[in-house]
Amino acid sequence: MSRVAKVESFILTVARDEPYLGALRSGEEVNEKGYFVRKGNKTVYLNRDRTVLVRVVTDSGAVGWGETYGLAAPRATTEIITDLLIDFIVGRDPAEAAGIHDDLYDLMRVRGYTGGFYLDALAAVDIALWDVSAREAGKSLAEQLGGRLRKTLPCYVSGLPKPTLGERVEYAKDWQTKGFNTFKIAGAVADDGNVEEVSALRAALGPDVLIACDLHWAFTPEGAIAEIEAMEEHGLWFAEAPVQPEDIKGLAKVAQSVRTPVGAGEEWRTVHEARLRFDADALQIVQPEMGHTGITEFVRICKAAHAQGIAIIPHATIGAGIFLAASLQAGLALEGVIGHEYQPSIFDRNSGLITRGIECRDGVYRVADGPGIGIEPTPNALSQMEKIG
Ligand code: MG
């Protein structure tokens, strides 16, 4: 048995030549800290990539890495780890990652800290514990979760970050020639309207590609139903996040009204949040985000989804590649996972931050067969990290 000897936190900031989701639209302005709000979904973004990383070292010297969101107020998350969590992790056996997660969750549970930054901190710690535990066992994370059910994971190209519809169509066509036949558009920057975008893509890409639309929580239930039905005429794969995140009834109404499968889940942290929606028949596809859930809750969400006949297509957001690697490892090992998001504007741009081991080519992801999550930060990434504690 090994013991956790050290838990360290880092913030990694990486410049971008173009904001996430593409150029700023009219009325979108970057403030002095680099934040700006997308008009399409009222959500704050940063004009750089930024992420929170956690390194766990055991008493035998083994090292594991974890990662969570760091876009907004990253010191909120690192402070939770360095001020509070660390003393409840040091000395524990990392092979008990799930139990450690539950103990940490219990610390603040009845005070209502059951999501947000607190759970982001738990997610980063959890991934690092699973990673180091698998490495000490000489296994990949997928093996630790029961073994690979599949060699590769189909991926869809997410977001078409170009300024005009014509350029977005050309961008998608370019990916099609590289063997990618599944796409998702981002409603927050679909300037010509979701229906027009899907229609133009369908005309250019042909009848066989799958096209999904992320509605970015922007609609009322009735509005979402009308929008989805209008897109269905052009062939719609799935409709993501149609209504506000809290509106479970509204999500269920949409999911039960349209022919198109409805997806949701990128903003949830725990299986408790998932169950409320699963039990309400509020979606057909769940999109867990490893950067928010960590491995323990990701596995729980996927198992609950599979047991209730809900398909799983994990979400992939802004990060250095650590939580992406964990998501892919878990995705290869868990039943019901039918695909995974691929954001070229994040993964390809940041691929120099992690060692070789993840590849997205010909429409599928491949990930190295361990040890642990299969990759780690490169010396280049290490040199750019700001150590917080
Ligand atoms: Mg989304």
Coordinates of C-alpha atoms and ligand atoms in Angstrom, one line a residue:
M1 CA 0.0 0.0 0.0
S2 CA 1.3 3.5 -0.7
R3 CA 0.4 6.8 0.9
V4 CA -0.1 10.2 -0.6
A5 CA 2.9 12.3 0.5
K6 CA 2.2 15.6 -1.5
V7 CA -0.6 17.3 -3.3
E8 CA 0.5 20.3 -5.4
S9 CA -1.6 22.8 -7.4
F10 CA -0.7 24.7 -10.5
I11 CA -2.3 27.2 -12.8
L12 CA -1.3 27.0 -16.5
T13 CA -2.1 29.8 -18.9
V14 CA -1.6 29.5 -22.6
A15 CA -1.9 32.4 -25.1
R16 CA -4.4 32.0 -27.9
D17 CA -4.2 34.0 -31.2
E18 CA -8.0 33.8 -31.5
P19 CA -10.7 33.4 -28.7
Y20 CA -12.4 30.1 -28.1
L21 CA -15.4 29.7 -30.5
G22 CA -13.7 32.1 -32.9
A23 CA -13.4 35.8 -33.4
L24 CA -15.3 38.2 -31.2
R25 CA -18.8 39.2 -32.4
S26 CA -20.2 42.7 -32.5
G27 CA -20.6 44.0 -28.9
E28 CA -18.2 41.4 -27.4
E29 CA -15.3 43.2 -25.7
V30 CA -12.4 41.9 -23.7
N31 CA -11.9 43.5 -20.3
E32 CA -8.6 44.3 -18.6
K33 CA -8.3 40.8 -17.1
G34 CA -9.0 39.1 -20.4
Y35 CA -12.6 38.1 -19.8
F36 CA -15.4 38.7 -22.3
V37 CA -19.0 37.6 -22.5
R38 CA -20.5 35.8 -25.5
K39 CA -23.7 37.5 -26.4
G40 CA -25.2 34.2 -27.7
N41 CA -25.1 32.5 -24.3
K42 CA -24.4 35.3 -21.8
T43 CA -21.4 33.2 -20.6
V44 CA -18.0 34.5 -19.7
Y45 CA -14.9 33.3 -21.5
L46 CA -11.2 34.2 -21.4
N47 CA -9.0 35.4 -24.3
R48 CA -6.4 32.8 -23.3
D49 CA -6.6 29.1 -22.3
R50 CA -6.2 28.6 -18.6
T51 CA -6.4 25.5 -16.5
V52 CA -5.8 24.2 -13.0
L53 CA -3.6 21.2 -12.5
V54 CA -2.9 19.0 -9.5
R55 CA 0.1 16.8 -9.0
V56 CA 0.0 14.0 -6.4
V57 CA 3.2 12.3 -5.2
T58 CA 3.2 9.1 -3.1
D59 CA 5.6 8.1 -0.5
S60 CA 7.2 5.8 -3.0
G61 CA 7.8 8.7 -5.4
A62 CA 5.1 7.8 -7.9
V63 CA 3.5 10.9 -9.6
G64 CA -0.1 11.3 -10.8
W65 CA -1.7 14.3 -12.6
G66 CA -5.2 15.7 -12.4
E67 CA -6.8 18.8 -14.0
T68 CA -10.0 20.9 -13.8
Y69 CA -11.4 24.1 -15.2
G70 CA -9.3 27.2 -14.7
L71 CA -10.9 29.7 -17.1
A72 CA -12.5 31.9 -14.5
A73 CA -11.2 32.7 -11.0
P74 CA -8.8 29.7 -10.9
R75 CA -7.5 30.6 -7.5
A76 CA -10.9 29.8 -6.0
T77 CA -10.2 26.2 -6.9
T78 CA -6.6 26.1 -5.9
E79 CA -7.4 27.7 -2.6
I80 CA -10.0 25.0 -1.8
I81 CA -7.2 22.4 -2.5
T82 CA -4.4 24.1 -0.7
D83 CA -6.3 25.5 2.3
L84 CA -8.7 22.7 2.9
L85 CA -8.5 19.4 1.0
I86 CA -4.8 18.7 1.1
D87 CA -4.7 17.8 4.8
F88 CA -7.5 15.2 4.3
I89 CA -5.7 13.6 1.4
V90 CA -2.1 13.3 2.6
G91 CA -1.6 10.0 4.2
R92 CA -4.4 8.3 2.4
D93 CA -4.0 5.3 0.0
P94 CA -4.6 6.6 -3.5
A95 CA -6.1 3.2 -4.5
E96 CA -9.1 4.4 -2.4
A97 CA -9.7 7.3 -4.7
A98 CA -13.5 6.8 -4.8
G99 CA -13.6 6.7 -1.0
I100 CA -11.4 9.7 -0.6
H101 CA -13.7 11.6 -3.1
D102 CA -16.8 10.7 -1.0
D103 CA -15.1 11.8 2.2
L104 CA -14.1 15.1 0.7
Y105 CA -17.6 15.6 -0.7
D106 CA -19.1 14.9 2.8
L107 CA -16.9 17.7 4.3
M108 CA -19.0 20.4 2.7
R109 CA -22.1 18.6 1.6
V110 CA -24.7 19.8 4.1
R111 CA -23.5 23.4 3.6
G112 CA -24.6 23.2 0.0
Y113 CA -21.2 23.0 -1.6
T114 CA -22.3 20.1 -3.9
G115 CA -21.2 21.6 -7.2
G116 CA -19.2 24.5 -8.7
F117 CA -15.6 25.3 -7.7
Y118 CA -15.7 22.9 -4.8
L119 CA -16.5 19.9 -7.0
D120 CA -14.0 21.2 -9.6
A121 CA -11.3 20.9 -6.9
L122 CA -12.4 17.4 -6.1
A123 CA -12.4 16.5 -9.8
A124 CA -8.7 17.5 -10.2
V125 CA -7.7 15.7 -7.1
D126 CA -9.7 12.6 -8.0
I127 CA -8.1 12.3 -11.5
A128 CA -4.6 12.6 -10.0
L129 CA -5.4 9.9 -7.4
W130 CA -6.7 7.5 -10.0
D131 CA -3.7 8.3 -12.3
V132 CA -1.1 7.6 -9.6
S133 CA -2.9 4.6 -8.3
A134 CA -3.0 3.0 -11.8
R135 CA 0.6 3.8 -12.4
E136 CA 1.6 2.1 -9.1
A137 CA -0.4 -0.9 -10.2
G138 CA 1.4 -0.9 -13.6
K139 CA -1.9 -0.5 -15.4
S140 CA -3.7 2.0 -17.6
L141 CA -6.7 3.8 -16.2
A142 CA -8.9 1.8 -18.6
E143 CA -7.6 -1.4 -17.1
Q144 CA -8.3 -0.1 -13.6
L145 CA -11.9 0.5 -14.7
G146 CA -12.3 -3.1 -16.0
G147 CA -10.4 -3.0 -19.3
R148 CA -10.9 -1.7 -22.7
L149 CA -14.2 -2.6 -24.4
R150 CA -13.0 -0.9 -27.6
K151 CA -9.7 0.1 -29.2
T152 CA -10.8 3.5 -30.5
L153 CA -13.5 6.0 -29.7
P154 CA -15.4 7.8 -32.5
C155 CA -15.1 11.5 -32.3
Y156 CA -17.1 14.4 -33.7
V157 CA -15.6 17.8 -34.8
S158 CA -17.0 20.4 -32.4
G159 CA -17.4 24.0 -33.2
L160 CA -16.5 25.6 -36.5
P161 CA -14.6 28.6 -35.3
K162 CA -14.6 30.7 -38.5
P163 CA -16.1 34.2 -38.8
T164 CA -18.5 33.6 -41.7
L165 CA -20.9 30.8 -42.6
G166 CA -19.1 30.3 -45.9
E167 CA -15.8 29.8 -44.1
R168 CA -17.4 27.5 -41.5
V169 CA -18.8 25.3 -44.3
E170 CA -15.4 25.1 -45.9
Y171 CA -13.8 24.3 -42.6
A172 CA -16.2 21.4 -42.1
K173 CA -15.6 20.2 -45.7
D174 CA -11.9 20.2 -45.0
W175 CA -12.4 17.9 -42.0
Q176 CA -14.7 15.7 -44.1
T177 CA -11.8 15.1 -46.5
K178 CA -9.7 14.0 -43.5
G179 CA -12.2 11.3 -42.6
F180 CA -14.5 13.0 -40.1
N181 CA -18.2 12.6 -40.7
T182 CA -19.7 13.9 -37.6
F183 CA -20.0 17.6 -36.6
K184 CA -21.5 19.9 -34.1
I185 CA -22.3 23.6 -34.5
A186 CA -22.1 26.1 -31.7
G187 CA -25.4 28.1 -31.4
A188 CA -23.7 30.9 -29.5
V189 CA -21.7 31.9 -32.6
A190 CA -24.1 30.7 -35.3
D191 CA -24.6 34.2 -36.6
D192 CA -26.9 33.2 -39.5
G193 CA -29.1 31.1 -37.2
N194 CA -28.9 27.4 -36.3
V195 CA -31.4 26.4 -39.0
E196 CA -29.5 28.2 -41.7
E197 CA -26.2 26.7 -40.5
V198 CA -27.4 23.2 -40.5
S199 CA -29.1 23.6 -43.9
A200 CA -25.8 25.0 -45.4
L201 CA -23.7 22.2 -43.9
R202 CA -26.1 19.6 -45.1
A203 CA -26.0 21.0 -48.6
A204 CA -22.2 21.0 -48.6
L205 CA -21.5 17.8 -46.8
G206 CA -24.1 15.5 -48.2
P207 CA -26.8 13.3 -46.7
D208 CA -24.5 10.8 -44.8
V209 CA -22.7 13.1 -42.3
L210 CA -24.1 13.6 -38.8
I211 CA -24.8 17.2 -37.7
A212 CA -25.6 18.1 -34.1
C213 CA -26.4 21.6 -32.7
D214 CA -25.4 23.0 -29.3
L215 CA -28.2 25.3 -28.4
H216 CA -26.2 26.7 -25.5
W217 CA -29.1 26.9 -23.1
A218 CA -30.6 29.8 -25.0
F219 CA -34.2 28.8 -25.5
T220 CA -37.5 28.4 -23.7
P221 CA -38.8 24.9 -24.0
E222 CA -41.4 25.9 -26.6
G223 CA -38.7 27.9 -28.5
A224 CA -36.3 25.0 -28.4
I225 CA -39.0 22.6 -29.7
A226 CA -39.7 24.9 -32.7
E227 CA -36.0 25.4 -33.4
I228 CA -35.2 21.7 -33.2
E229 CA -38.1 20.8 -35.5
A230 CA -37.0 23.4 -38.0
M231 CA -33.5 21.8 -38.0
E232 CA -34.9 18.3 -38.3
E233 CA -35.9 19.0 -41.8
H234 CA -32.2 19.1 -42.7
G235 CA -31.3 16.0 -40.7
L236 CA -30.2 16.6 -37.1
W237 CA -28.1 14.1 -35.1
F238 CA -28.8 15.5 -31.6
A239 CA -29.7 18.8 -30.0
E240 CA -27.6 19.8 -27.0
A241 CA -28.4 22.0 -24.0
P242 CA -31.7 23.4 -25.3
V243 CA -32.9 25.2 -22.1
Q244 CA -31.5 26.8 -19.0
P245 CA -29.4 24.3 -16.9
E246 CA -31.8 24.4 -13.9
D247 CA -35.0 23.8 -16.0
I248 CA -35.3 20.0 -15.6
K249 CA -39.0 20.1 -16.4
G250 CA -38.3 22.2 -19.5
L251 CA -35.5 19.8 -20.6
A252 CA -37.9 16.9 -20.2
K253 CA -40.6 18.6 -22.2
V254 CA -38.2 19.2 -25.1
A255 CA -36.7 15.7 -25.0
Q256 CA -40.2 14.1 -25.0
S257 CA -41.5 16.4 -27.8
V258 CA -39.0 16.2 -30.6
R259 CA -37.8 13.3 -32.7
T260 CA -34.2 14.3 -32.4
P261 CA -32.3 13.0 -29.3
V262 CA -31.6 15.6 -26.7
G263 CA -28.2 15.8 -25.0
A264 CA -27.1 17.5 -21.8
G265 CA -24.8 17.2 -18.9
E266 CA -21.5 19.2 -19.5
E267 CA -22.2 21.4 -16.5
W268 CA -23.0 18.7 -14.0
R269 CA -20.5 17.5 -11.4
T270 CA -22.1 14.5 -9.7
V271 CA -24.4 11.5 -10.3
H272 CA -26.9 13.2 -8.0
E273 CA -27.4 16.0 -10.5
A274 CA -27.5 13.4 -13.3
R275 CA -30.1 11.3 -11.6
L276 CA -32.6 14.2 -11.3
R277 CA -32.6 14.5 -15.1
F278 CA -32.4 10.7 -15.8
D279 CA -35.4 10.0 -13.6
A280 CA -37.3 12.8 -15.3
D281 CA -36.7 11.3 -18.8
A282 CA -35.1 14.6 -19.7
L283 CA -32.5 13.5 -22.2
Q284 CA -31.4 10.7 -24.5
I285 CA -27.7 11.5 -24.6
V286 CA -25.6 12.4 -21.5
Q287 CA -22.4 14.5 -22.0
P288 CA -20.3 14.2 -18.9
E289 CA -17.3 16.5 -18.6
M290 CA -14.4 14.9 -16.9
G291 CA -12.9 18.3 -16.0
H292 CA -15.9 18.8 -13.7
T293 CA -16.7 15.3 -12.6
G294 CA -13.4 13.6 -12.0
I295 CA -13.2 9.9 -12.7
T296 CA -15.3 8.7 -9.7
E297 CA -18.4 10.7 -10.6
F298 CA -17.8 10.3 -14.3
V299 CA -18.0 6.5 -13.9
R300 CA -21.1 6.8 -11.7
I301 CA -22.9 9.0 -14.2
C302 CA -22.0 6.7 -17.1
K303 CA -23.1 3.6 -15.2
A304 CA -26.4 5.2 -14.2
A305 CA -27.0 6.4 -17.7
H306 CA -26.3 3.0 -19.3
A307 CA -28.6 1.3 -16.8
Q308 CA -31.4 3.7 -17.9
G309 CA -30.8 3.4 -21.7
I310 CA -29.2 6.8 -22.1
A311 CA -26.3 7.0 -24.6
I312 CA -23.0 8.6 -23.5
I313 CA -20.9 11.0 -25.6
P314 CA -18.5 12.8 -23.2
H315 CA -17.9 16.5 -23.5
A316 CA -14.4 18.0 -24.1
T317 CA -13.6 21.5 -23.1
I318 CA -10.6 23.8 -22.6
G319 CA -7.7 22.1 -20.9
A320 CA -4.1 21.0 -21.3
G321 CA -5.1 17.4 -22.1
I322 CA -5.0 15.8 -18.7
F323 CA -8.7 15.5 -18.1
L324 CA -9.2 14.7 -21.8
A325 CA -6.9 11.7 -21.4
A326 CA -8.8 10.5 -18.4
S327 CA -12.1 11.0 -20.3
L328 CA -10.8 8.9 -23.2
Q329 CA -9.5 6.1 -20.9
A330 CA -12.8 5.9 -19.2
G331 CA -14.6 6.2 -22.5
L332 CA -12.8 3.1 -23.8
A333 CA -13.7 1.1 -20.7
L334 CA -17.3 2.0 -19.9
E335 CA -20.4 0.5 -21.5
G336 CA -22.7 2.8 -23.4
V337 CA -20.0 5.3 -24.6
I338 CA -20.7 5.8 -28.3
G339 CA -18.4 8.8 -29.1
H340 CA -16.5 11.7 -27.7
E341 CA -16.3 15.4 -28.5
Y342 CA -13.2 16.6 -30.3
Q343 CA -12.3 20.4 -30.3
P344 CA -9.5 20.9 -32.8
S345 CA -9.2 24.5 -31.6
I346 CA -8.2 23.3 -28.2
F347 CA -6.7 19.9 -28.5
D348 CA -4.5 20.5 -31.6
R349 CA -3.5 23.9 -30.3
N350 CA -2.5 22.6 -26.9
S351 CA -1.1 19.2 -27.9
G352 CA 2.5 20.3 -27.1
L353 CA 1.5 20.6 -23.4
I354 CA 1.3 16.8 -23.0
T355 CA 3.5 13.9 -24.0
R356 CA 2.5 11.9 -27.1
G357 CA -0.3 9.5 -26.4
I358 CA -3.5 10.9 -27.7
E359 CA -4.4 11.0 -31.4
C360 CA -7.5 12.1 -33.1
R361 CA -7.4 11.0 -36.8
D362 CA -9.8 9.6 -39.4
G363 CA -12.7 10.3 -37.1
V364 CA -11.5 8.4 -34.1
Y365 CA -9.5 9.0 -30.9
R366 CA -6.7 6.7 -29.8
V367 CA -5.1 6.9 -26.5
A368 CA -1.9 5.3 -25.2
D369 CA -2.3 2.1 -23.2
G370 CA -1.1 3.6 -20.0
P371 CA 0.5 3.7 -17.6
G372 CA -2.3 5.6 -15.7
I373 CA -4.0 8.1 -18.0
G374 CA -1.4 7.5 -20.7
I375 CA 0.1 10.9 -20.9
E376 CA 1.7 13.6 -18.6
P377 CA 2.7 17.3 -19.0
T378 CA 5.7 18.0 -21.1
P379 CA 8.8 19.8 -19.7
N380 CA 7.5 22.8 -21.8
A381 CA 4.2 22.7 -20.0
L382 CA 5.9 22.3 -16.6
S383 CA 8.1 25.3 -17.2
Q384 CA 5.0 27.5 -17.9
M385 CA 3.0 26.4 -14.8
E386 CA 2.6 28.7 -11.9
K387 CA 2.9 26.7 -8.7
I388 CA 0.2 27.8 -6.1
G389 CA 0.8 25.4 -3.3
Ligands
MG1 MG -22.0 22.4 -25.1

